[in-house]
Structures are given as structure tokens and as C-alpha cells.
Amino acid sequence: MRLTIFGSGYVGLVTGACMAEMGNQVVCYDIDEGKIARLNNGDVPIYEPGLDDYIARNTESGRLEFTTDVEKAVGHGLFQFISVGTPPDEDGSADLKHVLAVARAIGEHMDDYRIVVDKSTVPVGTADKVKAEIQSQLEKRNKSVEFDVVSNPEFLKEGAAIGDFMKPDRIVIGTDNPRTTELLRTLYEPFNRNHDRVISMDIRSAELTKYAANAMLATKISFMNELSNIAERVGADIEHVRVGIGSDPRIGFQFIYPGAGYGGSCFPKDVRALAKSAASEGYEAQLLDAVEDVNNRQKQRVFEKIERHFDGKIAGKKIALWGLSFKPRTDDMREAPSRVLMEALWAAGVKVRAYDPEAMGETKRIYPDQQGLELCESAHDALEGADALAIMTEWQEFRSPDFATIKDALADAVIFDGRNLYEPNIVEHFGLTYYAIGRGHDIAGNSNFGRRREDKIAQER
Ligand SMILES: NC(=O)c1ccc[n+]([C@@H]2O[C@H](COP(=O)([O-])OP(=O)(O)OC[C@H]3O[C@@H](n4cnc5c(N)ncnc54)[C@H](O)[C@@H]3O)[C@@H](O)[C@H]2O)c1
């Protein structure tokens, strides 16, 4: 089948490459000329495991092309996928200007029947706006061309996007036309062989399903972060609590990790946009507002721990920072907790020696010439000359470090772990003080887990 994908970002490139992999003819279009030029030179502008191989193989076979020629893009595909960004508007609602720009372009250039498939995450009612925009462009041209608009939200996870796309948990198809559902079903057939994953529904429900999924996942995270703050105050260990509740199959182990808050291009903006949609219909979504508030507060937690450890005297300190991307296996730093930490540290006069396995280029792009930021070659390099270590992303290479080396390198042997990567007993065995999330007393006036253990060891001696 012939497909056009509008927007060559995380979703567009993965969709295009995986669709081409199954034998379809795919044209990826983007307004960013630099991005398309890089793709045409065989350079993949984002880090997503496995994506470069898929793109190389399919461009070589002639099934995948990249273009900035909008006429060619609209002329190519029976299916016109929209996978452009839907960033938050100033008031937090989803900004539809890119989605509607694509609708306009399709209306301006289409001459035959088209199925416009919305993969971007968009508020309920957007399909109607896309339809109206296309229709108005056709009317301007005095054209009468049939088309359908479908909601087909994307559920891939950055870092595992190829696997998610090739073997999806579900393929949600929202249409008001059974014939279109069947055409989409045929397109997705190669991804749907083992058992039927297609869930078809009306367009509005499909649009809401995507927000519901992200809001649910964000709620799980904020719930655990809320509990971790309670655990610190009452002297419990959230990691025991996590295992204790996860063993209940109604709760489950997935997605109940406490940490430094969620980031990324989806959860923060989608929770906000859903709350805004609700508000614009006169409904105050209290739970969603709380999920966001808890998350914003949680993103400050590691900074607060650092500040408290040094009794507020942090100006002039140097912090080694491991992990910049909002989660492992991606270079995406949109709304990453590491950014909140770094910006708070800089404001307090602290220098940061940062390292991330994939997000160094992105950090340089976001913070060009940033005072107080040194980008380091390796995790070990970041420790050199630092007072303390903070960890903000759970990359695998940070999971079993050489604690003796860390202790020797740091002026003040202390780790602030925003991802609960280590067993406190082991870290402390090496003479390091260890602050994690929700593990032992760690509020003003109380000694933290690490200090309490040090006192205990001193007493035993
Ligand atoms: N990133 C994810 O993990 C993920 C997962 C599921 C859904 N989504 C949703 O998918 C959508 C895209 O997300 P993304 O992360 O791929 O965004 P992205 O920012 O990585 O990519 C968007 C691309 O669209 C391009 N673009 C903007 N206007 C355009 C236009 N008029 N015509 C053609 N291209 C245009 C931009 O130049 C950019 O390359 C968003 O709505 C997002 O919420 C994202």
C-alpha cells in the first residue's frame, strides 16, 4: 500500500520505517528541511534503538523516501498519516497548529480519495476540525473529492518503539465508516497476525483512549511518588512497599517505581491537555490536577536533598550528574527531571559535570554555552573534581558502578539517587552516604538513611 507520513519525528519515523519494513511504499514528509536533508544523507536525527537499521534497509530497497515536497507527499499515499507534534499551548491545552497545517496542505493538494489517519495525540473533537479544514480547502479549489478522517492513536514507547510498533498491544481504530476500518485493518494485518489486536470504536472514544492511557500511567507514577514522600516521613522503605503492593495482581508490578518524577514529550503535556479539555467542558479534573502537581513537586526532590545535605551551603559546589534523557534508551530531554535539577543547581551557583550515554548532543542543543555546565566523556569522567553524584536516569550502565572509585573521586562521598538504583547497605558499605527516593527518614530535622547507618556503625565500633 502507499502511505504518506506527515512529521518525521519519533512517531513518524518509526511508523514510516515499520510500514516500509512490511513491504509498503512510504513517503515521509517534514517541514524541517535540515531534518529531511540529514535523513536523505543516511543520518537518523534521533536516537531510537534499531531505527537506523530499519531506515537504512528500507531506503536502500526504495520503499522509504523522505521529502519536503508537499505536493508529492499528498499525491503519494492513499493513507495520509498525521504524526506531527501537539505541544502544549500557553494555557496547557494541546496546540493543534501543526495538525491543522497538515490538514490544510492535504486539502490544498489532494485530487483523489484519501484516508487521513491521525496518529498525533489530539483532544477529542480534533478529527472534526481536521475534516472541516480539508473540506474548506477543497471548497476554495471548487473540488469535490471524497475523504475519511480516522483516529489511530499511537502507543509506542520511546526506547522500545520498534518492538512496540511491530508487535503492538493494541491497534485502536476510531472511524465513523466501516469501510475505512476494514482498509486500516488490512494495512495493519502484518502487525496483527498472532491474535487480533484491533480495537475499533467511534472517533471520539479513540481520541480519548490515548489520553486515558497516558493519564493512567502518569497517575501510577505520581501515586508512588506521593507514597515515597510519606515513607520518608514515617521511616518506611518504599522499595519494600512497592514489592508488597505489586504482588497483588490487581495492582501489579509494572509502572509503580518511585523516582524523580515523570518527564518526556507525552505524560506531562497529555495530563495537562486532558485536564484543560475537561475544564473547557466545565468539569474540574481534580485527580489529573493532583497528578501533575505531585509530579512537579517530585521533580524538585533531588535538589532539595542536595541542598539539605549541604545545609544550604551549596554555592560553589560541583555535582556530577549521571543521566540527562527523561528515561533510558532515548536521547529525548523534553520535560526531563534532569533539566529541573540542573536549572535549580545553576540558580544556586552550583556547577554540573554531566554525562549521558545518548543525550549529550541534545543537552548541547538545549543549553548552548551554558555557564556552570561541563559535558563529560564518560560516567567516570563526570566524577572528576565533583563534590557529590546525582543520578537522574536509570541507564543500564549506571546500575553496577564501582563504588570504591566513586568514593575516591568525590570530595564529599555522597550519592543522590533519583531512581533508586542501588541497595543502600551496599553503597554504605563503601563508605558513601546514600540518599534515594522514599527510603528511610529524609526530611528536615531527621537524619537520612545513610547518616543513620553511619551513626550505627560508629556506635558499634
Ligand atoms: N514520542 C512518543 O513517544 C509518542 C508516543 C505516542 C504518541 N506521540 C504523539 O505523536 C505526536 C508526534 O510526537 P513526536 O514525539 O514524534 O514529535 P516530534 O517533535 O519528534 O516530531 C514532530 C515532527 O513534525 C514535524 N512537523 C511540524 N509541523 C509539520 C507540518 N506542518 N508538516 C510536516 N511535518 C511537520 C516537525 O518538524 C517534527 O519533525 C505527538 O502528538 C505526540 O504526543 C508521541
Short mmCIF file of C-alpha atoms and ligand atoms in Angstrom, two decimals:
data_model
loop_
_atom_site.label_atom_id
_atom_site.label_comp_id
_atom_site.label_asym_id
_atom_site.label_seq_id
_atom_site.Cartn_x
_atom_site.Cartn_y
_atom_site.Cartn_z
CA MET A 1 0.00 0.00 0.00
CA ARG A 2 1.05 3.60 -0.45
CA LEU A 3 1.43 5.75 2.66
CA THR A 4 2.46 9.29 3.37
CA ILE A 5 3.62 10.24 6.86
CA PHE A 6 3.49 13.91 7.86
CA GLY A 7 6.06 14.63 10.59
CA SER A 8 9.37 12.76 10.72
CA GLY A 9 9.90 12.73 14.48
CA TYR A 10 9.85 9.84 16.96
CA VAL A 11 6.41 8.62 15.90
CA GLY A 12 6.60 9.47 12.18
CA LEU A 13 9.98 7.85 11.56
CA VAL A 14 9.10 4.68 13.46
CA THR A 15 5.72 4.42 11.70
CA GLY A 16 7.29 5.05 8.30
CA ALA A 17 10.18 2.63 8.80
CA CYS A 18 7.99 -0.18 10.19
CA MET A 19 5.34 0.24 7.49
CA ALA A 20 8.08 0.11 4.82
CA GLU A 21 9.57 -2.96 6.50
CA MET A 22 6.26 -4.76 5.82
CA GLY A 23 6.51 -4.01 2.10
CA ASN A 24 4.51 -0.78 1.88
CA GLN A 25 5.67 2.21 -0.19
CA VAL A 26 6.22 5.05 2.26
CA VAL A 27 6.97 8.73 1.79
CA CYS A 28 7.90 10.68 4.95
CA TYR A 29 7.36 14.42 4.75
CA ASP A 30 8.55 17.12 7.14
CA ILE A 31 8.71 20.91 7.03
CA ASP A 32 12.13 20.79 8.71
CA GLU A 33 14.45 20.88 5.69
CA GLY A 34 17.54 20.19 7.79
CA LYS A 35 15.98 17.02 9.16
CA ILE A 36 14.97 15.75 5.73
CA ALA A 37 18.43 16.55 4.33
CA ARG A 38 20.04 14.54 7.13
CA LEU A 39 17.67 11.61 6.54
CA ASN A 40 18.44 11.71 2.82
CA ASN A 41 22.13 11.50 3.73
CA GLY A 42 21.53 8.36 5.75
CA ASP A 43 21.79 10.20 9.09
CA VAL A 44 18.98 9.49 11.59
CA PRO A 45 18.36 12.67 13.61
CA ILE A 46 17.06 10.93 16.77
CA TYR A 47 18.31 8.04 18.88
CA GLU A 48 15.89 5.14 18.94
CA PRO A 49 17.35 1.62 19.23
CA GLY A 50 17.16 -0.28 15.92
CA LEU A 51 15.65 2.60 13.95
CA ASP A 52 18.77 3.39 11.93
CA ASP A 53 18.93 -0.20 10.60
CA TYR A 54 15.26 -0.15 9.62
CA ILE A 55 15.66 3.19 7.84
CA ALA A 56 18.85 2.15 6.05
CA ARG A 57 17.38 -1.16 4.84
CA ASN A 58 14.14 0.36 3.59
CA THR A 59 15.61 3.43 1.92
CA GLU A 60 18.03 1.13 0.12
CA SER A 61 15.19 -1.06 -1.11
CA GLY A 62 13.36 2.03 -2.38
CA ARG A 63 10.34 1.53 -0.11
CA LEU A 64 11.08 4.52 2.14
CA GLU A 65 11.66 8.09 0.95
CA PHE A 66 11.99 11.47 2.66
CA THR A 67 10.78 14.71 1.15
CA THR A 68 9.89 18.35 1.76
CA ASP A 69 7.78 18.39 -1.41
CA VAL A 70 4.22 18.67 -0.13
CA GLU A 71 2.57 18.08 -3.49
CA LYS A 72 4.47 14.84 -3.90
CA ALA A 73 3.57 13.86 -0.32
CA VAL A 74 -0.16 14.41 -0.75
CA GLY A 75 -0.08 12.82 -4.20
CA HIS A 76 1.62 9.65 -2.96
CA GLY A 77 -0.37 7.91 -0.27
CA LEU A 78 -3.88 6.54 -0.10
CA PHE A 79 -3.21 6.77 3.64
CA GLN A 80 -2.07 10.19 4.85
CA PHE A 81 -0.75 9.76 8.40
CA ILE A 82 -0.52 12.82 10.63
CA SER A 83 2.26 12.40 13.20
CA VAL A 84 3.30 15.97 13.87
CA GLY A 85 3.83 17.38 17.34
CA THR A 86 0.97 18.59 19.53
CA PRO A 87 2.90 20.67 22.05
CA PRO A 88 1.20 22.41 24.95
CA ASP A 89 -0.23 25.83 24.22
CA GLU A 90 0.43 28.62 26.71
CA ASP A 91 -2.57 27.59 28.82
CA GLY A 92 -1.62 23.87 28.78
CA SER A 93 -4.18 22.79 26.16
CA ALA A 94 -2.89 20.94 23.09
CA ASP A 95 -1.73 23.29 20.33
CA LEU A 96 -3.23 21.98 17.10
CA LYS A 97 -1.49 24.36 14.71
CA HIS A 98 0.77 21.67 13.22
CA VAL A 99 -2.07 19.15 12.86
CA LEU A 100 -4.28 21.73 11.17
CA ALA A 101 -1.41 22.87 8.93
CA VAL A 102 -1.17 19.29 7.65
CA ALA A 103 -4.95 19.15 7.12
CA ARG A 104 -4.70 22.40 5.14
CA ALA A 105 -1.86 21.02 3.00
CA ILE A 106 -3.84 17.85 2.27
CA GLY A 107 -6.93 19.89 1.31
CA GLU A 108 -4.84 22.16 -0.89
CA HIS A 109 -3.31 19.34 -2.90
CA MET A 110 -5.48 16.23 -2.90
CA ASP A 111 -7.16 15.12 -6.10
CA ASP A 112 -8.26 11.56 -5.23
CA TYR A 113 -9.82 9.72 -2.33
CA ARG A 114 -7.63 9.88 0.79
CA ILE A 115 -7.79 8.32 4.24
CA VAL A 116 -6.37 10.83 6.70
CA VAL A 117 -5.12 8.96 9.74
CA ASP A 118 -4.44 10.94 12.87
CA LYS A 119 -1.64 9.41 14.93
CA SER A 120 -0.75 12.55 16.83
CA THR A 121 -2.21 12.72 20.34
CA VAL A 122 -5.08 15.17 20.00
CA PRO A 123 -8.05 16.31 22.08
CA VAL A 124 -11.49 14.88 21.45
CA GLY A 125 -13.09 16.67 18.54
CA THR A 126 -9.88 17.20 16.56
CA ALA A 127 -10.94 14.81 13.78
CA ASP A 128 -13.93 17.11 13.15
CA LYS A 129 -11.57 20.10 12.91
CA VAL A 130 -9.28 18.22 10.51
CA LYS A 131 -12.28 17.25 8.39
CA ALA A 132 -13.55 20.84 8.34
CA GLU A 133 -10.11 22.22 7.38
CA ILE A 134 -9.71 19.78 4.49
CA GLN A 135 -13.25 20.44 3.32
CA SER A 136 -12.79 24.20 3.38
CA GLN A 137 -9.61 23.94 1.28
CA LEU A 138 -11.39 21.70 -1.22
CA GLU A 139 -14.22 24.22 -1.46
CA LYS A 140 -11.74 27.02 -2.10
CA ARG A 141 -10.49 24.96 -5.02
CA ASN A 142 -14.05 24.12 -6.16
CA LYS A 143 -13.16 20.45 -5.83
CA SER A 144 -15.35 17.65 -4.65
CA VAL A 145 -13.13 14.81 -3.51
CA GLU A 146 -14.13 12.09 -1.06
CA PHE A 147 -12.02 11.52 2.06
CA ASP A 148 -12.23 9.96 5.50
CA VAL A 149 -10.61 11.00 8.75
CA VAL A 150 -9.57 8.28 11.19
CA SER A 151 -8.22 8.42 14.73
CA ASN A 152 -5.45 5.85 15.17
CA PRO A 153 -3.55 6.90 18.31
CA GLU A 154 -0.02 5.67 18.78
CA PHE A 155 1.05 3.83 21.94
CA LEU A 156 4.75 3.21 21.24
CA LYS A 157 7.29 3.83 23.99
CA GLU A 158 10.48 5.71 23.13
CA GLY A 159 13.41 3.37 23.71
CA ALA A 160 11.34 0.34 22.67
CA ALA A 161 9.44 1.93 19.80
CA ILE A 162 10.31 -0.51 17.03
CA GLY A 163 9.25 -3.53 19.09
CA ASP A 164 6.08 -1.76 20.20
CA PHE A 165 5.16 -0.87 16.62
CA MET A 166 5.98 -4.30 15.18
CA LYS A 167 4.12 -6.14 17.96
CA PRO A 168 1.57 -3.71 19.33
CA ASP A 169 -0.55 -4.49 22.41
CA ARG A 170 -3.48 -2.90 20.60
CA ILE A 171 -4.34 -1.11 17.39
CA VAL A 172 -7.05 1.40 18.14
CA ILE A 173 -9.05 2.47 15.10
CA GLY A 174 -11.64 5.19 15.53
CA THR A 175 -13.84 5.78 12.48
CA ASP A 176 -17.40 6.53 11.52
CA ASN A 177 -17.13 4.48 8.34
CA PRO A 178 -16.90 0.64 8.44
CA ARG A 179 -15.22 0.51 5.02
CA THR A 180 -12.34 2.65 6.34
CA THR A 181 -11.99 0.40 9.38
CA GLU A 182 -11.55 -2.55 7.01
CA LEU A 183 -8.89 -0.72 4.94
CA LEU A 184 -6.96 0.17 8.11
CA ARG A 185 -7.34 -3.42 9.31
CA THR A 186 -5.78 -4.60 6.05
CA LEU A 187 -2.91 -2.13 6.38
CA TYR A 188 -2.21 -3.37 9.91
CA GLU A 189 -2.69 -7.07 9.08
CA PRO A 190 1.08 -7.87 9.10
CA PHE A 191 1.32 -6.46 12.65
CA ASN A 192 -1.74 -8.37 13.75
CA ARG A 193 -1.06 -12.00 12.88
CA ASN A 194 -0.67 -13.73 16.22
CA HIS A 195 -4.04 -12.63 17.59
CA ASP A 196 -6.44 -9.83 16.82
CA ARG A 197 -5.26 -6.60 18.38
CA VAL A 198 -7.58 -4.27 16.51
CA ILE A 199 -9.99 -2.43 18.75
CA SER A 200 -12.40 -0.42 16.67
CA MET A 201 -14.58 2.31 18.07
CA ASP A 202 -16.01 5.72 17.29
CA ILE A 203 -13.59 8.58 16.63
CA ARG A 204 -14.13 10.49 19.88
CA SER A 205 -13.58 7.43 22.04
CA ALA A 206 -10.35 6.65 20.16
CA GLU A 207 -9.10 10.19 20.72
CA LEU A 208 -9.88 9.95 24.44
CA THR A 209 -8.36 6.46 24.77
CA LYS A 210 -4.85 7.79 24.15
CA TYR A 211 -5.18 10.47 26.84
CA ALA A 212 -6.74 7.96 29.20
CA ALA A 213 -3.78 5.58 28.79
CA ASN A 214 -1.18 8.26 29.45
CA ALA A 215 -3.13 9.79 32.32
CA MET A 216 -3.44 6.36 33.96
CA LEU A 217 0.30 5.70 33.68
CA ALA A 218 1.15 9.17 34.99
CA THR A 219 -1.25 8.62 37.89
CA LYS A 220 0.54 5.39 38.85
CA ILE A 221 3.85 7.23 38.96
CA SER A 222 2.55 10.19 40.95
CA PHE A 223 0.79 7.81 43.33
CA MET A 224 4.07 6.03 44.06
CA ASN A 225 5.92 9.31 44.42
CA GLU A 226 3.30 10.53 46.85
CA LEU A 227 3.75 7.34 48.87
CA SER A 228 7.54 7.66 48.74
CA ASN A 229 7.26 11.08 50.38
CA ILE A 230 5.07 9.58 53.09
CA ALA A 231 7.50 6.67 53.50
CA GLU A 232 10.39 9.08 54.11
CA ARG A 233 8.46 10.83 56.81
CA VAL A 234 7.33 7.72 58.64
CA GLY A 235 10.64 5.86 58.30
CA ALA A 236 9.46 3.16 55.88
CA ASP A 237 11.25 1.90 52.77
CA ILE A 238 9.19 2.48 49.61
CA GLU A 239 11.02 -0.33 47.81
CA HIS A 240 9.59 -2.86 50.29
CA VAL A 241 6.20 -1.23 49.96
CA ARG A 242 6.44 -1.42 46.15
CA VAL A 243 7.07 -5.15 46.22
CA GLY A 244 4.41 -5.57 48.88
CA ILE A 245 1.68 -3.96 46.79
CA GLY A 246 2.87 -5.14 43.36
CA SER A 247 2.39 -8.75 44.40
CA ASP A 248 -1.36 -8.12 44.37
CA PRO A 249 -2.33 -9.00 40.78
CA ARG A 250 -4.97 -6.27 40.84
CA ILE A 251 -2.14 -3.77 41.30
CA GLY A 252 0.78 -5.48 39.53
CA PHE A 253 4.48 -4.61 39.46
CA GLN A 254 4.51 -2.53 36.30
CA PHE A 255 4.91 1.20 36.42
CA ILE A 256 4.98 1.56 40.20
CA TYR A 257 8.55 2.76 40.54
CA PRO A 258 9.08 5.87 42.66
CA GLY A 259 11.59 8.35 41.32
CA ALA A 260 12.42 11.93 40.44
CA GLY A 261 9.16 12.49 38.54
CA TYR A 262 7.98 11.70 35.04
CA GLY A 263 9.07 13.72 32.00
CA GLY A 264 9.10 13.21 28.26
CA SER A 265 7.09 14.52 25.39
CA CYS A 266 3.87 12.78 26.38
CA PHE A 267 2.83 12.38 30.03
CA PRO A 268 3.27 15.98 31.21
CA LYS A 269 1.62 17.58 28.21
CA ASP A 270 -1.13 14.97 27.87
CA VAL A 271 -2.19 15.08 31.54
CA ARG A 272 -2.32 18.88 31.29
CA ALA A 273 -4.18 18.85 27.96
CA LEU A 274 -6.78 16.37 29.24
CA ALA A 275 -7.39 18.48 32.35
CA LYS A 276 -7.77 21.53 30.09
CA SER A 277 -10.22 19.71 27.81
CA ALA A 278 -12.25 18.78 30.88
CA ALA A 279 -12.14 22.35 32.17
CA SER A 280 -13.31 23.73 28.85
CA GLU A 281 -16.37 21.49 29.22
CA GLY A 282 -16.97 22.86 32.70
CA TYR A 283 -15.52 19.87 34.59
CA GLU A 284 -12.70 20.25 37.07
CA ALA A 285 -10.50 17.13 36.75
CA GLN A 286 -9.19 17.18 40.34
CA LEU A 287 -7.30 13.92 40.11
CA LEU A 288 -5.43 14.98 36.96
CA ASP A 289 -4.50 18.32 38.50
CA ALA A 290 -3.15 16.49 41.55
CA VAL A 291 -1.16 14.06 39.40
CA GLU A 292 0.55 17.00 37.74
CA ASP A 293 1.13 18.91 40.99
CA VAL A 294 2.68 15.86 42.66
CA ASN A 295 4.93 15.38 39.65
CA ASN A 296 6.09 18.99 39.57
CA ARG A 297 6.91 18.80 43.27
CA GLN A 298 8.70 15.49 42.80
CA LYS A 299 10.99 16.97 40.16
CA GLN A 300 12.36 19.26 42.90
CA ARG A 301 13.09 16.43 45.34
CA VAL A 302 16.67 15.62 44.37
CA PHE A 303 17.64 19.29 44.51
CA GLU A 304 16.05 19.58 47.96
CA LYS A 305 18.02 16.57 49.18
CA ILE A 306 21.26 18.06 47.87
CA GLU A 307 20.53 21.41 49.45
CA ARG A 308 19.66 19.83 52.79
CA HIS A 309 22.71 17.60 52.83
CA PHE A 310 24.98 20.62 52.46
CA ASP A 311 22.93 22.62 55.00
CA GLY A 312 22.01 25.10 52.27
CA LYS A 313 25.65 25.98 51.57
CA ILE A 314 25.81 24.73 48.02
CA ALA A 315 27.07 27.75 46.05
CA GLY A 316 30.43 26.88 44.51
CA LYS A 317 29.88 23.09 44.76
CA LYS A 318 30.26 20.77 41.79
CA ILE A 319 27.76 17.97 41.18
CA ALA A 320 28.46 15.02 38.89
CA LEU A 321 25.22 14.21 37.08
CA TRP A 322 24.56 10.81 35.54
CA GLY A 323 21.60 10.69 33.18
CA LEU A 324 20.03 13.55 31.22
CA SER A 325 17.37 11.95 28.99
CA PHE A 326 13.91 11.66 30.53
CA LYS A 327 14.27 7.88 30.55
CA PRO A 328 16.84 5.33 29.36
CA ARG A 329 17.26 4.23 25.74
CA THR A 330 16.33 7.62 24.29
CA ASP A 331 18.02 10.97 23.72
CA ASP A 332 14.74 12.81 24.35
CA MET A 333 15.07 15.50 27.04
CA ARG A 334 11.64 17.08 26.73
CA GLU A 335 10.43 17.91 30.28
CA ALA A 336 13.21 15.70 31.70
CA PRO A 337 13.63 15.86 35.52
CA SER A 338 17.40 16.30 34.91
CA ARG A 339 16.64 19.74 33.45
CA VAL A 340 14.73 20.83 36.53
CA LEU A 341 17.64 19.68 38.70
CA MET A 342 20.34 21.33 36.58
CA GLU A 343 18.45 24.61 36.36
CA ALA A 344 17.93 24.67 40.14
CA LEU A 345 21.61 23.90 40.70
CA TRP A 346 22.77 26.64 38.34
CA ALA A 347 20.43 29.14 40.01
CA ALA A 348 22.04 28.22 43.34
CA GLY A 349 25.57 28.73 41.99
CA VAL A 350 26.40 25.04 41.63
CA LYS A 351 28.40 23.64 38.70
CA VAL A 352 27.27 20.48 36.93
CA ARG A 353 29.52 17.86 35.34
CA ALA A 354 27.05 15.90 33.22
CA TYR A 355 27.15 12.61 31.37
CA ASP A 356 24.51 10.65 29.44
CA PRO A 357 25.10 7.73 27.04
CA GLU A 358 22.91 9.25 24.28
CA ALA A 359 21.65 12.72 25.20
CA MET A 360 24.89 14.75 25.11
CA GLY A 361 24.09 16.25 21.70
CA GLU A 362 20.58 17.14 22.82
CA THR A 363 21.95 18.76 26.02
CA LYS A 364 24.34 20.86 23.95
CA ARG A 365 21.46 21.88 21.69
CA ILE A 366 19.20 22.90 24.59
CA TYR A 367 21.91 24.59 26.70
CA PRO A 368 24.45 26.07 24.28
CA ASP A 369 27.19 28.00 26.11
CA GLN A 370 25.54 27.33 29.47
CA GLN A 371 27.63 28.65 32.36
CA GLY A 372 28.17 26.00 35.01
CA LEU A 373 27.70 23.04 32.66
CA GLU A 374 30.55 20.74 31.70
CA LEU A 375 29.73 17.87 29.36
CA CYS A 376 31.82 14.81 30.19
CA GLU A 377 33.04 11.92 28.08
CA SER A 378 32.03 9.16 30.47
CA ALA A 379 30.35 8.45 33.78
CA HIS A 380 33.76 8.18 35.37
CA ASP A 381 34.94 11.43 33.84
CA ALA A 382 31.94 13.25 35.33
CA LEU A 383 33.08 12.31 38.85
CA GLU A 384 36.45 14.06 38.49
CA GLY A 385 36.63 17.06 40.79
CA ALA A 386 32.97 16.75 41.83
CA ASP A 387 31.71 17.04 45.39
CA ALA A 388 28.79 14.66 45.01
CA LEU A 389 26.99 12.44 42.49
CA ALA A 390 23.34 12.77 41.42
CA ILE A 391 21.60 10.17 39.23
CA MET A 392 18.54 11.15 37.21
CA THR A 393 18.12 8.42 34.54
CA GLU A 394 18.27 4.67 35.09
CA TRP A 395 20.57 3.78 32.19
CA GLN A 396 21.83 0.22 32.47
CA GLU A 397 25.46 1.31 32.58
CA PHE A 398 24.79 3.10 35.90
CA ARG A 399 23.35 0.05 37.61
CA SER A 400 26.53 -1.65 38.88
CA PRO A 401 29.16 1.05 39.28
CA ASP A 402 32.48 0.72 41.08
CA PHE A 403 31.51 2.31 44.38
CA ALA A 404 35.13 2.39 45.63
CA THR A 405 36.07 4.58 42.64
CA ILE A 406 33.08 6.83 43.23
CA LYS A 407 34.07 7.25 46.88
CA ASP A 408 37.66 8.12 45.96
CA ALA A 409 36.67 10.58 43.23
CA LEU A 410 34.11 12.63 45.18
CA ALA A 411 35.17 15.32 47.63
CA ASP A 412 32.11 14.54 49.76
CA ALA A 413 31.31 10.85 49.46
CA VAL A 414 27.61 11.14 48.77
CA ILE A 415 25.17 9.88 46.13
CA PHE A 416 21.74 11.39 45.47
CA ASP A 417 19.87 8.71 43.55
CA GLY A 418 16.67 9.91 41.88
CA ARG A 419 15.96 6.42 40.51
CA ASN A 420 16.56 4.04 43.45
CA LEU A 421 19.18 2.05 41.57
CA TYR A 422 21.15 0.66 44.48
CA GLU A 423 20.87 -1.36 47.63
CA PRO A 424 21.57 1.16 50.44
CA ASN A 425 23.56 -1.39 52.51
CA ILE A 426 25.96 -2.00 49.64
CA VAL A 427 26.54 1.68 48.86
CA GLU A 428 27.07 2.47 52.52
CA HIS A 429 29.43 -0.46 52.91
CA PHE A 430 31.80 1.51 50.65
CA GLY A 431 31.65 4.49 52.99
CA LEU A 432 29.30 6.51 50.80
CA THR A 433 26.28 8.38 52.12
CA TYR A 434 23.26 7.43 50.08
CA TYR A 435 20.05 9.36 49.52
CA ALA A 436 17.38 7.66 47.46
CA ILE A 437 13.65 8.28 46.98
CA GLY A 438 11.35 7.13 49.77
CA ARG A 439 13.90 5.03 51.60
CA GLY A 440 14.18 5.88 55.29
CA HIS A 441 13.82 9.19 57.14
CA ASP A 442 14.89 12.03 54.93
CA ILE A 443 13.13 15.20 55.89
CA ALA A 444 14.33 18.34 57.59
CA GLY A 445 15.13 17.62 61.20
CA ASN A 446 15.53 13.90 60.64
CA SER A 447 18.75 12.22 59.72
CA ASN A 448 18.69 10.39 56.42
CA PHE A 449 19.03 6.70 55.85
CA GLY A 450 22.78 6.94 55.14
CA ARG A 451 23.60 9.08 58.12
CA ARG A 452 21.63 6.89 60.46
CA ARG A 453 23.60 3.88 59.33
CA GLU A 454 26.90 5.71 59.70
CA ASP A 455 25.96 6.60 63.26
CA LYS A 456 25.06 2.98 63.91
CA ILE A 457 28.39 1.76 62.54
CA ALA A 458 30.25 4.34 64.66
CA GLN A 459 28.37 3.17 67.75
CA GLU A 460 29.20 -0.45 67.00
CA ARG A 461 32.87 0.44 66.70
N1 LIG B 1 7.20 10.46 21.22
C1 LIG B 1 6.41 9.49 21.68
O1 LIG B 1 6.84 8.60 22.41
C2 LIG B 1 4.96 9.47 21.31
C3 LIG B 1 4.21 8.30 21.51
C4 LIG B 1 2.88 8.27 21.15
C5 LIG B 1 2.28 9.42 20.62
N2 LIG B 1 3.02 10.54 20.45
C6 LIG B 1 2.36 11.71 19.85
O2 LIG B 1 2.73 11.75 18.47
C7 LIG B 1 2.87 13.10 18.03
C8 LIG B 1 4.27 13.31 17.48
O3 LIG B 1 5.20 13.12 18.53
P1 LIG B 1 6.77 13.03 18.26
O4 LIG B 1 7.39 12.74 19.58
O5 LIG B 1 7.01 12.12 17.11
O6 LIG B 1 7.08 14.54 17.83
P2 LIG B 1 8.44 15.14 17.24
O7 LIG B 1 8.52 16.51 17.77
O8 LIG B 1 9.56 14.18 17.46
O9 LIG B 1 8.17 15.18 15.67
C9 LIG B 1 7.22 16.00 15.08
C10 LIG B 1 7.71 16.36 13.67
O10 LIG B 1 6.65 17.03 13.00
C11 LIG B 1 7.26 18.00 12.13
N3 LIG B 1 6.25 18.97 11.69
C12 LIG B 1 5.73 20.04 12.34
N4 LIG B 1 4.82 20.64 11.57
C13 LIG B 1 4.74 19.95 10.42
C14 LIG B 1 3.96 20.07 9.25
N5 LIG B 1 3.07 21.05 9.10
N6 LIG B 1 4.12 19.15 8.28
C15 LIG B 1 5.01 18.16 8.41
N7 LIG B 1 5.78 18.00 9.49
C16 LIG B 1 5.64 18.88 10.48
C17 LIG B 1 8.37 18.57 12.97
O11 LIG B 1 9.32 19.24 12.19
C18 LIG B 1 8.91 17.30 13.63
O12 LIG B 1 9.94 16.71 12.86
C19 LIG B 1 2.53 13.96 19.25
O13 LIG B 1 1.16 14.29 19.20
C20 LIG B 1 2.79 13.04 20.41
O14 LIG B 1 2.02 13.39 21.54
C21 LIG B 1 4.35 10.60 20.76
#
